[in-house]
Every structure is written in structure tokens, then in C-alpha cells.
Amino acid sequence: MKLYWNRGDYDWQPERYKYSVEQMMLTLFPGERPEYPEEPAGAGEDWARFAVTPGEKWVTVTAQVAREGRQAQGCARFPREKLDEPAEKVYHTVQHGLKMAFYRAGVTLLGQEPPWGALTGVRPVKLPTRAMLAGATPRQAQRELERDFRVSPVRASLAVDCAKASLAVDRDLRDDQVSVYIGVPFCPTRCAYCSFVSADVGRTLKLVGPYLEGVLREIAVTGESLRRAGKTVHSLYVGGGTPTTLSASQLSQLLEAVHRDLPVEHCVEYTVEAGRPDTIDREKLMALREAGIGRISINPQTLENPVLQAIGRRHSAQDILDAYALAREVGFDSINMDLIAGLPRDSFEGFCRSLNGVLALEPENITVHTLALKKGSRLMEQGGALPSGEETARMLDYSLERLSGKGYLPYYLYRQKYMSGSLENVGWCLSGQESVYNIVMMEELQTVVSIGGGGVTKLVDRAAGTIVRQPNPKYPHDYLAALDRVLAQKEELAACFLPTHN
């Protein structure tokens, strides 16, 4: 879609708002990509034109949109005196006006409103959380989402429920706590939908040993820095990739280093993402239990065998059930299971069968993802038939109804670009079974120190209201090549990145 700015007499610095306009475009028209040409749009081309026009009492924001041979205009306005507020407030006021004007024009063309309305961004829960911290009741926070952003009542209620879970965890957090993520970016094979940094272990087997040694060194240096800073580990998550791609002895080696070198004396939650059943066996599960791991993920994504085949999984639905039974037998009493709505070759009926099959197992956590077509994934590069956005929305609506009916509570959610139907990912749990790490990570309530390839440390300063990102190299080979620099950064954590506020 070609995007144009009407500058007029008022210099509203339209370039500052490119990102916001592009996000709204992706929400309304997921298949479009932004262009900023000098020449006018040709006949039949899709385009949008934006203007901000101050009047005597009101500032009018307009969006004219042409798509598939039809045109519509959307407007928003705000009091003129708001232009006299501090620059940051002016920016957010104009930003909201542009998004709402674009939204209204787009909805006129589409004939329907997206479930999340005009709300863009990864973390919609932050809005009701902020509102309730400022004194709003949950109902008032929900109405604000519905009124100001046109969020549907169902999604607004979902966001508020997750905000309540976030606030409950936040009340117990202390300034001397951090969470830790350890990345193991290896998988037995790469799934068709995946763009995460993970290496097919069959091709990179020679890197696994050296990579683990590098991670052990980073754990040791990180532990020293955290202790110098007076920090303790609040929750720890080992993800990937598929950490159980490692052997049982390698898992033991990794987790022994965690207990030896990190300040985990008061850690309330240890999670390992076992993930794929073709990497799970009794010996590995025993190694995890003996190392004190209390929570694992076993992620079916689907229980439909044709869909498993279509996404590149080399196991069956029965393998998933067997791995789950084995984990229970070994003694795990906190298990998460992931499902994905919108997978290739899946259908509404197939998704319902998968969800009901997982519900029959009664795991403590169920996370329902919406398929997102990500750059670098095989699905994005090669294409293929997928359920429609409408069918995927039916899957999500069914999951809301069934999970709520079975006593599961939503406790965290997030959204992504290029997500089918502009929907969401939601973590559900039985009462009292929330994952602390998932909440603090997604809502950015606490510093998360990331160890290993592909991880991003987020240094959260609650007093200053700032977040500093510190990424590690993505790929195992690059991580090993840059290990000295990575270790030097971790040595600086105590002095530079983790100030203690009294």
C-alpha cells in the first residue's frame, strides 16, 4: 500500500509516525506492505493519505484510504490546546488520532471490526494494567479498551483478566530479584512455521558440545555479577529451540552449573521447555527431576497426524500422549502444553479435537497460540494452504469457551505481526498454576538476564521507567565466535546494568 502525507501549513513531522501507521495497516490489511513513493498512486492501486489540520478549537486528523477499487475516509479530532502540551504528550495524541482515523476508514472498507479493534503492539495487557494501577476498577479498565480502542468486549475482558494476574505477581516482586533465561537453540528438525533461531541438530551436532561449554562459562560469569549486585534469581526458564535435544548427561551438566553458579537460593520456579516428544525419554526426565525442575512444557501444537506431518514434525499424536504419561509417571506435577490455531492442513474440527484431547489430559497450563507467518519460516517462503482468518478466529473463540468452561484462567497474552486474523496468544492455567516467568517476561515487570545464543537481556529499571536491551548473538556459531565479548558484557552487569534502588 502506498502511503502519503499531507503536510499543509502545520509541521506535524509525519515521518515520526511511520511505524504507528504501518502497524495499523498490518492490523487492517495483513497482506499489505508499506511504500512511500514520490509519484501519485495509479488507477486501481491501493493507497492511504494522512493529514493533521489544526483549527481554531479542534485539530482534525484525516485518513483517506483506497483499496481494491473502493475509497473511504476516516476522521478523528482532539482539542487544539493539546498541541501546547509537552512534546511527548503531543506525539501520543497525534499518534492516536492517526491510528483511529486510519482505523475508521479501513473498517468502512472491510465491513467489520478486528477483534482487537485499533489496538496494535505486542503487549495489550499493559493498558488495563496501567489503568488499574491508576485507580480504575477492572470494569472501568475494560470499558476504556472498548471505548478508546474499539476492542471487542470478549478481548477486552481477556486483557483485563491477564492484567489482574500481572498485578498479583507484581505485588510480590522485589528490587533485588531478576529472572534468568537460558537458550538452547537446537532442534531435531525445524518446524515449517518457525523463524526462531534454532539449528537442526542433525546438521550441527559438532557445535552442541562447544556451545554447552560456552553457556557454562556465561552462567559462571553471570552468577558472579549477580551476586556482586546483590541480586537473586526469582524464576528461571530454559528454552530454545528444544533444550531436551541435549543428552541426559548434558542436561545434568547444565543444571548443575545453574545451582552451583547462579544465586538461585530463593528461586520460586524452574521451567525447562521439553517441547517435542521425539526428544523426551525417561533418562532425560529423571535428570530434570533430580536437578529440581518443577515445570516442563510438552508441546503438541496439534494432535492431528496430517497436520504434524505438514509442519515437519517427525512424531505422531500418540508419541505426544506417551511423553505426557511418562512425565507424569516420573513425577512432574506442573506441565504446560502448547497448541497453535491456524496451522496448514488443519480445520476448525481438527483444532477442536486437538484441544479436547489436551483437555482430557488435564495439564496445569495450556497455551493457545495463533499462527504468525514470520520472516524466515518455511511457510512464509514457500507458502501453502492455511485456514482462513475467519476459521482461525472460530478456533480461538472455541478455545476461550472450552478452557473457561473447564476451569482454566487466562494469565498472560501477547500479539505478533502477521498473525492470522489479527488475534492473540494466550496462556491459560488452573487456579494457582500461573507461570511467574511468563508474566514477568511478557509484561516486562522485572529484569530478565538471558544466557546463550539468541537471548535478549532486558534490564528493567522500574524507578526510572526504562528498559535496556542487550542481545546475545543469534546463531550458535556466532555466539561461540563472540563469546569473549558476551562474557565481558556479563561481567559489567553488576556495575552498569543492574542498579539497586532503595
Short mmCIF file of C-alpha atoms in Angstrom, two decimals:
data_model
loop_
_atom_site.label_atom_id
_atom_site.label_comp_id
_atom_site.label_asym_id
_atom_site.label_seq_id
_atom_site.Cartn_x
_atom_site.Cartn_y
_atom_site.Cartn_z
CA MET A 1 0.00 0.00 0.00
CA LYS A 2 1.32 3.43 -0.97
CA LEU A 3 1.35 5.86 1.96
CA TYR A 4 1.33 9.65 1.59
CA TRP A 5 1.49 12.61 3.99
CA ASN A 6 -0.35 15.91 3.52
CA ARG A 7 1.94 18.35 5.29
CA GLY A 8 -0.08 21.56 4.90
CA ASP A 9 0.82 24.68 6.91
CA TYR A 10 1.32 22.80 10.19
CA ASP A 11 4.60 20.91 10.52
CA TRP A 12 3.46 17.77 12.30
CA GLN A 13 6.63 15.84 11.42
CA PRO A 14 4.81 12.93 9.78
CA GLU A 15 7.95 10.78 9.48
CA ARG A 16 7.77 10.24 13.25
CA TYR A 17 4.51 8.37 12.81
CA LYS A 18 5.52 5.91 10.10
CA TYR A 19 5.75 2.95 12.45
CA SER A 20 2.32 3.60 14.01
CA VAL A 21 0.64 3.95 10.62
CA GLU A 22 2.34 0.79 9.34
CA GLN A 23 1.19 -1.18 12.39
CA MET A 24 -2.39 -0.11 11.81
CA MET A 25 -2.07 -1.05 8.13
CA LEU A 26 -0.91 -4.56 9.12
CA THR A 27 -3.81 -4.87 11.56
CA LEU A 28 -6.39 -3.88 8.96
CA PHE A 29 -4.80 -5.32 5.82
CA PRO A 30 -2.30 -8.06 6.83
CA GLY A 31 -1.18 -8.77 3.27
CA GLU A 32 -0.11 -5.20 2.52
CA ARG A 33 3.42 -3.83 2.70
CA PRO A 34 4.21 -0.10 3.06
CA GLU A 35 5.65 2.02 0.26
CA TYR A 36 6.49 5.74 0.33
CA PRO A 37 6.65 6.84 -3.33
CA GLU A 38 7.12 10.36 -4.62
CA GLU A 39 4.72 9.93 -7.54
CA PRO A 40 0.92 9.75 -7.15
CA ALA A 41 -0.76 6.35 -7.00
CA GLY A 42 -2.01 4.97 -10.29
CA ALA A 43 -5.53 3.90 -11.12
CA GLY A 44 -6.55 0.79 -9.21
CA GLU A 45 -3.59 0.92 -6.79
CA ASP A 46 -4.04 0.73 -3.02
CA TRP A 47 -3.06 3.87 -1.12
CA ALA A 48 -3.67 5.91 2.03
CA ARG A 49 -3.19 9.64 2.61
CA PHE A 50 -2.96 11.29 6.03
CA ALA A 51 -3.36 14.89 7.20
CA VAL A 52 -3.30 16.73 10.53
CA THR A 53 -5.11 20.08 10.33
CA PRO A 54 -5.34 22.47 13.32
CA GLY A 55 -8.47 24.62 13.53
CA GLU A 56 -9.47 27.34 15.95
CA LYS A 57 -10.76 24.93 18.61
CA TRP A 58 -10.07 21.45 17.25
CA VAL A 59 -7.33 19.56 15.44
CA THR A 60 -8.74 17.26 12.75
CA VAL A 61 -6.87 14.13 11.68
CA THR A 62 -7.99 12.53 8.42
CA ALA A 63 -7.13 9.33 6.59
CA GLN A 64 -8.26 8.73 3.02
CA VAL A 65 -7.86 5.09 2.01
CA ALA A 66 -8.25 3.42 -1.37
CA ARG A 67 -8.23 -0.36 -1.63
CA GLU A 68 -9.41 -2.78 -4.29
CA GLY A 69 -11.13 -0.01 -6.24
CA ARG A 70 -13.07 1.46 -3.29
CA GLN A 71 -12.38 4.55 -1.19
CA ALA A 72 -13.26 5.65 2.34
CA GLN A 73 -12.35 8.46 4.71
CA GLY A 74 -11.87 8.31 8.45
CA CYS A 75 -11.55 11.22 10.88
CA ALA A 76 -10.51 11.84 14.46
CA ARG A 77 -10.12 15.08 16.36
CA PHE A 78 -8.79 16.46 19.61
CA PRO A 79 -8.82 19.90 21.33
CA ARG A 80 -6.41 22.47 19.87
CA GLU A 81 -4.87 23.18 23.29
CA LYS A 82 -3.40 19.67 23.37
CA LEU A 83 -0.79 20.89 20.87
CA ASP A 84 0.59 23.10 23.67
CA GLU A 85 1.35 20.15 25.95
CA PRO A 86 4.87 18.67 26.34
CA ALA A 87 6.27 17.17 23.13
CA GLU A 88 5.89 13.56 24.26
CA LYS A 89 2.19 14.06 25.04
CA VAL A 90 1.64 15.80 21.70
CA TYR A 91 3.26 12.85 19.94
CA HIS A 92 0.95 10.32 21.61
CA THR A 93 -2.14 12.45 20.97
CA VAL A 94 -1.38 12.80 17.25
CA GLN A 95 -0.39 9.13 17.06
CA HIS A 96 -3.73 8.01 18.50
CA GLY A 97 -5.59 10.35 16.14
CA LEU A 98 -3.79 8.95 13.08
CA LYS A 99 -4.44 5.37 14.11
CA MET A 100 -8.13 5.99 14.79
CA ALA A 101 -8.66 7.89 11.53
CA PHE A 102 -6.96 5.09 9.57
CA TYR A 103 -8.91 2.50 11.54
CA ARG A 104 -12.28 4.11 10.80
CA ALA A 105 -11.55 4.35 7.09
CA GLY A 106 -10.28 0.77 7.00
CA VAL A 107 -13.26 -0.64 8.88
CA THR A 108 -15.60 1.11 6.44
CA LEU A 109 -13.88 -0.72 3.58
CA LEU A 110 -13.68 -4.06 5.39
CA GLY A 111 -17.24 -4.02 6.68
CA GLN A 112 -16.20 -5.40 10.07
CA GLU A 113 -14.01 -4.55 13.05
CA PRO A 114 -10.99 -6.67 14.08
CA PRO A 115 -11.33 -8.37 17.49
CA TRP A 116 -8.61 -6.14 18.97
CA GLY A 117 -10.03 -3.03 17.34
CA ALA A 118 -7.49 -0.27 16.75
CA LEU A 119 -5.08 -1.69 19.31
CA THR A 120 -1.65 -2.51 17.91
CA GLY A 121 1.51 -3.72 19.60
CA VAL A 122 2.70 -6.89 21.25
CA ARG A 123 1.55 -6.25 24.84
CA PRO A 124 -2.11 -5.16 25.05
CA VAL A 125 -2.29 -6.10 28.74
CA LYS A 126 -0.16 -3.11 29.68
CA LEU A 127 -3.06 -0.72 29.04
CA PRO A 128 -5.54 -2.16 31.57
CA THR A 129 -2.67 -2.81 33.99
CA ARG A 130 -1.74 0.87 33.83
CA ALA A 131 -5.37 1.90 34.24
CA MET A 132 -5.89 -0.24 37.33
CA LEU A 133 -2.64 0.96 38.88
CA ALA A 134 -4.02 4.48 38.43
CA GLY A 135 -7.15 3.54 40.37
CA ALA A 136 -9.55 2.20 37.74
CA THR A 137 -11.70 -0.80 38.54
CA PRO A 138 -11.42 -3.83 36.25
CA ARG A 139 -14.74 -2.88 34.66
CA GLN A 140 -13.56 0.69 34.04
CA ALA A 141 -10.32 -0.60 32.50
CA GLN A 142 -12.33 -2.86 30.20
CA ARG A 143 -14.61 0.00 29.13
CA GLU A 144 -11.57 2.13 28.32
CA LEU A 145 -10.30 -0.54 25.91
CA GLU A 146 -13.72 -0.83 24.30
CA ARG A 147 -14.29 2.93 24.04
CA ASP A 148 -10.85 4.30 23.16
CA PHE A 149 -9.54 1.43 21.01
CA ARG A 150 -12.72 -0.32 19.83
CA VAL A 151 -11.58 -3.63 21.33
CA SER A 152 -14.34 -6.25 21.37
CA PRO A 153 -15.87 -6.96 24.81
CA VAL A 154 -14.53 -10.54 24.74
CA ARG A 155 -10.92 -9.47 24.03
CA ALA A 156 -11.12 -6.51 26.42
CA SER A 157 -12.27 -8.84 29.20
CA LEU A 158 -9.44 -11.25 28.34
CA ALA A 159 -6.86 -8.46 28.61
CA VAL A 160 -8.25 -7.30 31.96
CA ASP A 161 -8.15 -10.84 33.37
CA CYS A 162 -4.48 -11.10 32.38
CA ALA A 163 -3.82 -7.65 33.88
CA LYS A 164 -5.21 -8.86 37.20
CA ALA A 165 -2.81 -11.84 37.10
CA SER A 166 0.06 -9.48 36.28
CA LEU A 167 -0.77 -7.17 39.19
CA ALA A 168 -0.97 -10.12 41.59
CA VAL A 169 2.55 -11.25 40.64
CA ASP A 170 3.88 -7.69 40.63
CA ARG A 171 2.85 -7.15 44.25
CA ASP A 172 5.32 -9.82 45.39
CA LEU A 173 8.33 -8.69 43.32
CA ARG A 174 11.37 -7.12 44.97
CA ASP A 175 14.08 -4.86 43.56
CA ASP A 176 16.80 -7.40 44.36
CA GLN A 177 15.23 -10.08 42.11
CA VAL A 178 15.84 -10.95 38.47
CA SER A 179 14.69 -13.78 36.25
CA VAL A 180 17.03 -15.80 34.05
CA TYR A 181 16.53 -17.27 30.59
CA ILE A 182 18.95 -19.88 29.21
CA GLY A 183 18.72 -20.55 25.48
CA VAL A 184 19.45 -23.91 23.86
CA PRO A 185 18.95 -23.11 20.14
CA PHE A 186 18.94 -26.67 18.78
CA CYS A 187 16.02 -28.75 17.48
CA PRO A 188 15.81 -32.23 15.94
CA THR A 189 14.22 -30.62 12.85
CA ARG A 190 12.88 -27.18 12.06
CA CYS A 191 9.09 -26.76 12.04
CA ALA A 192 7.53 -25.10 8.99
CA TYR A 193 6.17 -22.14 10.98
CA CYS A 194 9.34 -21.47 12.96
CA SER A 195 11.62 -18.48 12.49
CA PHE A 196 13.25 -18.73 15.90
CA VAL A 197 16.99 -19.07 15.93
CA SER A 198 17.43 -22.79 16.18
CA ALA A 199 19.74 -25.21 14.44
CA ASP A 200 18.85 -28.64 13.11
CA VAL A 201 20.92 -30.79 15.46
CA GLY A 202 21.50 -33.35 12.72
CA ARG A 203 23.47 -30.75 10.79
CA THR A 204 25.14 -29.01 13.73
CA LEU A 205 25.91 -31.87 16.10
CA LYS A 206 29.56 -30.84 16.30
CA LEU A 207 28.52 -27.46 17.78
CA VAL A 208 26.44 -28.82 20.66
CA GLY A 209 29.40 -29.65 22.93
CA PRO A 210 31.32 -26.39 22.40
CA TYR A 211 28.08 -24.42 22.68
CA LEU A 212 27.28 -26.00 26.03
CA GLU A 213 30.78 -25.21 27.29
CA GLY A 214 30.27 -21.59 26.27
CA VAL A 215 26.95 -21.40 28.09
CA LEU A 216 28.53 -22.88 31.22
CA ARG A 217 31.15 -20.14 31.14
CA GLU A 218 28.47 -17.48 30.70
CA ILE A 219 26.48 -18.92 33.61
CA ALA A 220 29.54 -18.69 35.86
CA VAL A 221 30.31 -15.08 34.94
CA THR A 222 26.65 -14.07 35.21
CA GLY A 223 26.39 -15.62 38.66
CA GLU A 224 29.40 -13.66 39.89
CA SER A 225 27.93 -10.40 38.58
CA LEU A 226 24.50 -11.04 40.08
CA ARG A 227 25.99 -11.78 43.49
CA ARG A 228 28.11 -8.62 43.36
CA ALA A 229 24.97 -6.64 42.56
CA GLY A 230 23.08 -8.24 45.44
CA LYS A 231 20.60 -9.90 43.09
CA THR A 232 18.83 -13.23 43.48
CA VAL A 233 17.15 -15.32 40.79
CA HIS A 234 13.38 -15.24 41.11
CA SER A 235 12.45 -17.58 38.24
CA LEU A 236 14.48 -19.49 35.66
CA TYR A 237 13.44 -20.69 32.21
CA VAL A 238 15.44 -22.97 29.91
CA GLY A 239 14.07 -22.56 26.38
CA GLY A 240 15.10 -22.80 22.77
CA GLY A 241 14.94 -24.41 20.39
CA THR A 242 14.32 -27.63 22.23
CA PRO A 243 16.54 -27.98 25.33
CA THR A 244 15.86 -31.72 25.51
CA THR A 245 17.80 -32.05 22.27
CA LEU A 246 20.70 -32.22 24.75
CA SER A 247 21.53 -35.63 26.20
CA ALA A 248 20.59 -36.50 29.78
CA SER A 249 24.20 -36.02 30.91
CA GLN A 250 24.40 -32.64 29.15
CA LEU A 251 21.15 -31.52 30.79
CA SER A 252 22.55 -32.56 34.17
CA GLN A 253 25.76 -30.67 33.47
CA LEU A 254 23.81 -27.53 32.55
CA LEU A 255 21.53 -27.63 35.58
CA GLU A 256 24.36 -28.44 37.98
CA ALA A 257 26.01 -25.22 36.79
CA VAL A 258 22.75 -23.33 37.42
CA HIS A 259 22.62 -24.49 41.04
CA ARG A 260 26.35 -24.07 41.60
CA ASP A 261 26.96 -20.70 39.98
CA LEU A 262 23.72 -18.70 39.98
CA PRO A 263 22.12 -17.20 43.14
CA VAL A 264 19.05 -19.46 42.99
CA GLU A 265 18.61 -19.97 46.73
CA HIS A 266 15.20 -18.26 46.62
CA CYS A 267 14.12 -19.23 43.09
CA VAL A 268 10.37 -19.90 43.06
CA GLU A 269 10.08 -21.53 39.63
CA TYR A 270 12.28 -23.67 37.37
CA THR A 271 10.97 -24.40 33.88
CA VAL A 272 12.51 -26.44 31.07
CA GLU A 273 10.85 -26.41 27.67
CA ALA A 274 11.00 -30.09 26.79
CA GLY A 275 8.87 -29.23 23.79
CA ARG A 276 8.94 -32.02 21.25
CA PRO A 277 8.12 -35.58 22.30
CA ASP A 278 10.72 -37.01 19.92
CA THR A 279 13.39 -35.57 22.26
CA ILE A 280 11.87 -36.84 25.52
CA ASP A 281 12.80 -40.08 27.27
CA ARG A 282 12.83 -41.37 30.83
CA GLU A 283 16.53 -40.70 31.38
CA LYS A 284 16.21 -37.03 30.44
CA LEU A 285 13.07 -36.54 32.52
CA MET A 286 14.80 -38.13 35.51
CA ALA A 287 17.77 -35.81 35.01
CA LEU A 288 15.42 -32.82 35.09
CA ARG A 289 13.61 -34.03 38.22
CA GLU A 290 16.86 -34.77 40.03
CA ALA A 291 18.01 -31.22 39.21
CA GLY A 292 14.92 -29.74 40.87
CA ILE A 293 13.00 -28.77 37.74
CA GLY A 294 9.35 -28.44 38.72
CA ARG A 295 7.72 -27.29 35.49
CA ILE A 296 8.11 -28.51 31.91
CA SER A 297 6.44 -27.89 28.56
CA ILE A 298 5.40 -30.72 26.24
CA ASN A 299 4.12 -29.00 23.13
CA PRO A 300 1.84 -30.90 20.73
CA GLN A 301 0.87 -27.84 18.61
CA THR A 302 -1.77 -30.25 17.24
CA LEU A 303 -2.96 -33.82 17.80
CA GLU A 304 -3.85 -34.26 14.12
CA ASN A 305 -1.30 -36.52 12.43
CA PRO A 306 -1.68 -34.99 8.92
CA VAL A 307 -1.06 -31.54 10.42
CA LEU A 308 2.01 -32.76 12.31
CA GLN A 309 3.34 -34.08 9.02
CA ALA A 310 2.57 -30.80 7.23
CA ILE A 311 4.55 -28.73 9.76
CA GLY A 312 7.58 -31.02 9.64
CA ARG A 313 7.17 -32.88 12.93
CA ARG A 314 8.66 -36.38 12.87
CA HIS A 315 6.42 -37.87 15.51
CA SER A 316 2.79 -38.88 15.93
CA ALA A 317 -0.01 -37.70 18.18
CA GLN A 318 0.40 -40.94 20.15
CA ASP A 319 4.05 -40.02 20.82
CA ILE A 320 2.79 -36.83 22.49
CA LEU A 321 0.39 -38.75 24.71
CA ASP A 322 3.12 -41.24 25.62
CA ALA A 323 5.59 -38.46 26.52
CA TYR A 324 2.96 -36.79 28.71
CA ALA A 325 2.19 -40.06 30.52
CA LEU A 326 5.90 -40.66 31.07
CA ALA A 327 6.36 -37.17 32.53
CA ARG A 328 3.53 -37.79 34.99
CA GLU A 329 4.99 -41.17 35.89
CA VAL A 330 8.39 -39.59 36.59
CA GLY A 331 6.70 -37.11 38.93
CA PHE A 332 6.12 -33.82 37.11
CA ASP A 333 3.08 -32.06 38.55
CA SER A 334 3.29 -28.83 36.53
CA ILE A 335 3.10 -29.33 32.77
CA ASN A 336 2.32 -26.84 30.02
CA MET A 337 1.07 -27.89 26.59
CA ASP A 338 1.02 -25.60 23.53
CA LEU A 339 -1.47 -25.64 20.68
CA ILE A 340 -1.41 -23.49 17.52
CA ALA A 341 -4.56 -22.33 15.75
CA GLY A 342 -4.32 -21.82 12.00
CA LEU A 343 -1.75 -24.48 11.06
CA PRO A 344 -1.54 -25.79 7.47
CA ARG A 345 -3.94 -28.66 6.70
CA ASP A 346 -5.80 -28.01 9.96
CA SER A 347 -9.51 -27.25 10.21
CA PHE A 348 -11.88 -25.97 12.85
CA GLU A 349 -12.96 -29.53 13.60
CA GLY A 350 -9.36 -30.73 13.78
CA PHE A 351 -8.37 -27.94 16.16
CA CYS A 352 -11.35 -28.76 18.37
CA ARG A 353 -10.28 -32.41 18.52
CA SER A 354 -6.74 -31.36 19.47
CA LEU A 355 -7.92 -29.02 22.22
CA ASN A 356 -10.30 -31.59 23.65
CA GLY A 357 -7.56 -34.21 23.54
CA VAL A 358 -5.25 -31.95 25.53
CA LEU A 359 -8.02 -31.02 27.97
CA ALA A 360 -8.59 -34.72 28.66
CA LEU A 361 -5.01 -34.89 29.98
CA GLU A 362 -5.64 -32.04 32.47
CA PRO A 363 -2.27 -30.28 32.23
CA GLU A 364 -1.76 -27.39 34.64
CA ASN A 365 -1.11 -24.95 31.78
CA ILE A 366 -2.39 -24.77 28.20
CA THR A 367 -1.08 -22.09 25.86
CA VAL A 368 -3.08 -21.40 22.71
CA HIS A 369 -1.07 -19.65 20.00
CA THR A 370 -2.29 -18.16 16.75
CA LEU A 371 -0.14 -18.96 13.74
CA ALA A 372 2.03 -15.99 12.77
CA LEU A 373 3.67 -16.03 9.34
CA LYS A 374 7.20 -14.97 10.24
CA LYS A 375 10.05 -13.91 8.00
CA GLY A 376 12.50 -16.76 7.61
CA SER A 377 9.94 -19.50 8.20
CA ARG A 378 9.34 -22.16 5.56
CA LEU A 379 5.65 -21.27 5.48
CA MET A 380 6.45 -17.64 4.66
CA GLU A 381 9.00 -18.57 1.99
CA GLN A 382 7.13 -21.43 0.31
CA GLY A 383 3.51 -20.56 1.02
CA GLY A 384 0.81 -23.19 1.24
CA ALA A 385 -2.88 -23.51 2.05
CA LEU A 386 -3.83 -22.27 5.50
CA PRO A 387 -7.15 -21.94 7.32
CA SER A 388 -8.75 -18.55 6.70
CA GLY A 389 -8.60 -15.77 9.27
CA GLU A 390 -12.30 -16.37 9.94
CA GLU A 391 -11.77 -20.09 10.58
CA THR A 392 -8.80 -19.35 12.84
CA ALA A 393 -10.96 -16.87 14.77
CA ARG A 394 -13.52 -19.66 15.30
CA MET A 395 -10.72 -21.83 16.71
CA LEU A 396 -9.72 -19.11 19.17
CA ASP A 397 -13.32 -18.45 20.18
CA TYR A 398 -13.83 -22.17 20.78
CA SER A 399 -10.70 -22.30 22.94
CA LEU A 400 -11.95 -19.36 25.04
CA GLU A 401 -15.25 -21.10 25.65
CA ARG A 402 -13.86 -24.58 26.34
CA LEU A 403 -10.93 -23.55 28.52
CA SER A 404 -13.06 -21.22 30.63
CA GLY A 405 -15.68 -23.94 30.96
CA LYS A 406 -13.05 -26.39 32.22
CA GLY A 407 -11.84 -24.02 34.95
CA TYR A 408 -8.75 -22.62 33.21
CA LEU A 409 -7.93 -18.95 33.73
CA PRO A 410 -6.13 -16.64 31.27
CA TYR A 411 -2.98 -15.26 32.87
CA TYR A 412 -0.79 -13.84 30.10
CA LEU A 413 -1.20 -12.90 26.47
CA TYR A 414 0.65 -11.25 23.65
CA ARG A 415 0.23 -10.50 19.97
CA GLN A 416 2.58 -10.66 16.98
CA LYS A 417 2.94 -9.24 13.49
CA TYR A 418 1.46 -11.19 10.58
CA MET A 419 -0.81 -13.13 12.93
CA SER A 420 -3.77 -14.91 11.36
CA GLY A 421 -6.98 -12.94 11.92
CA SER A 422 -5.13 -10.28 13.98
CA LEU A 423 -5.73 -12.48 17.02
CA GLU A 424 -3.55 -13.38 20.03
CA ASN A 425 -1.56 -15.95 22.00
CA VAL A 426 -2.98 -16.75 25.44
CA GLY A 427 -1.55 -18.67 28.36
CA TRP A 428 -4.19 -20.47 30.44
CA CYS A 429 -3.75 -22.16 33.81
CA LEU A 430 -5.61 -23.95 36.51
CA SER A 431 -6.06 -21.81 39.61
CA GLY A 432 -2.73 -21.07 41.31
CA GLN A 433 -0.68 -22.56 38.46
CA GLU A 434 0.44 -19.35 36.72
CA SER A 435 3.98 -19.31 35.34
CA VAL A 436 5.74 -16.45 37.12
CA TYR A 437 8.42 -16.26 34.42
CA ASN A 438 5.87 -15.90 31.62
CA ILE A 439 4.19 -12.98 33.37
CA VAL A 440 7.32 -11.04 34.35
CA MET A 441 8.87 -11.59 30.92
CA MET A 442 5.83 -10.66 28.85
CA GLU A 443 4.76 -7.69 30.99
CA GLU A 444 8.37 -6.53 31.50
CA LEU A 445 7.94 -6.38 35.27
CA GLN A 446 11.46 -7.46 36.12
CA THR A 447 14.95 -7.68 34.65
CA VAL A 448 15.42 -10.87 32.64
CA VAL A 449 19.05 -11.87 32.16
CA SER A 450 19.46 -14.03 29.07
CA ILE A 451 22.26 -16.56 28.69
CA GLY A 452 23.16 -18.32 25.45
CA GLY A 453 22.58 -17.74 21.75
CA GLY A 454 19.52 -15.83 20.62
CA GLY A 455 18.68 -14.50 24.08
CA VAL A 456 18.00 -10.84 24.81
CA THR A 457 18.72 -9.49 28.26
CA LYS A 458 16.18 -6.84 29.29
CA LEU A 459 17.40 -4.59 32.07
CA VAL A 460 14.25 -3.17 33.63
CA ASP A 461 14.65 -0.09 35.81
CA ARG A 462 11.23 0.33 37.44
CA ALA A 463 12.18 3.57 39.20
CA ALA A 464 13.35 5.29 36.01
CA GLY A 465 10.76 3.62 33.78
CA THR A 466 13.40 2.40 31.33
CA ILE A 467 14.27 -0.90 29.65
CA VAL A 468 17.72 -1.52 28.15
CA ARG A 469 18.02 -4.43 25.70
CA GLN A 470 21.27 -6.37 25.42
CA PRO A 471 21.09 -9.12 22.76
CA ASN A 472 23.42 -12.08 22.52
CA PRO A 473 24.47 -13.26 19.03
CA LYS A 474 21.70 -15.33 17.46
CA TYR A 475 23.31 -18.41 15.95
CA PRO A 476 25.40 -20.98 17.86
CA HIS A 477 28.44 -20.42 15.63
CA ASP A 478 28.22 -16.63 16.02
CA TYR A 479 27.68 -16.97 19.77
CA LEU A 480 30.85 -19.01 20.14
CA ALA A 481 32.81 -16.60 17.94
CA ALA A 482 31.70 -13.65 20.10
CA LEU A 483 31.92 -15.43 23.46
CA ASP A 484 34.66 -13.19 24.87
CA ARG A 485 32.52 -10.11 24.19
CA VAL A 486 29.45 -11.82 25.67
CA LEU A 487 31.37 -12.67 28.84
CA ALA A 488 32.70 -9.13 29.11
CA GLN A 489 29.13 -7.78 28.94
CA LYS A 490 28.03 -10.13 31.68
CA GLU A 491 30.96 -9.00 33.85
CA GLU A 492 29.62 -5.45 33.56
CA LEU A 493 26.12 -6.34 34.74
CA ALA A 494 26.74 -5.53 38.38
CA ALA A 495 28.17 -2.07 37.78
CA CYS A 496 26.32 -0.91 34.69
CA PHE A 497 23.04 -2.70 34.15
CA LEU A 498 21.55 -3.74 37.45
CA PRO A 499 21.42 -0.73 39.76
CA THR A 500 19.71 -1.38 43.07
CA HIS A 501 17.07 1.18 44.05
CA ASN A 502 16.35 1.77 47.71
#
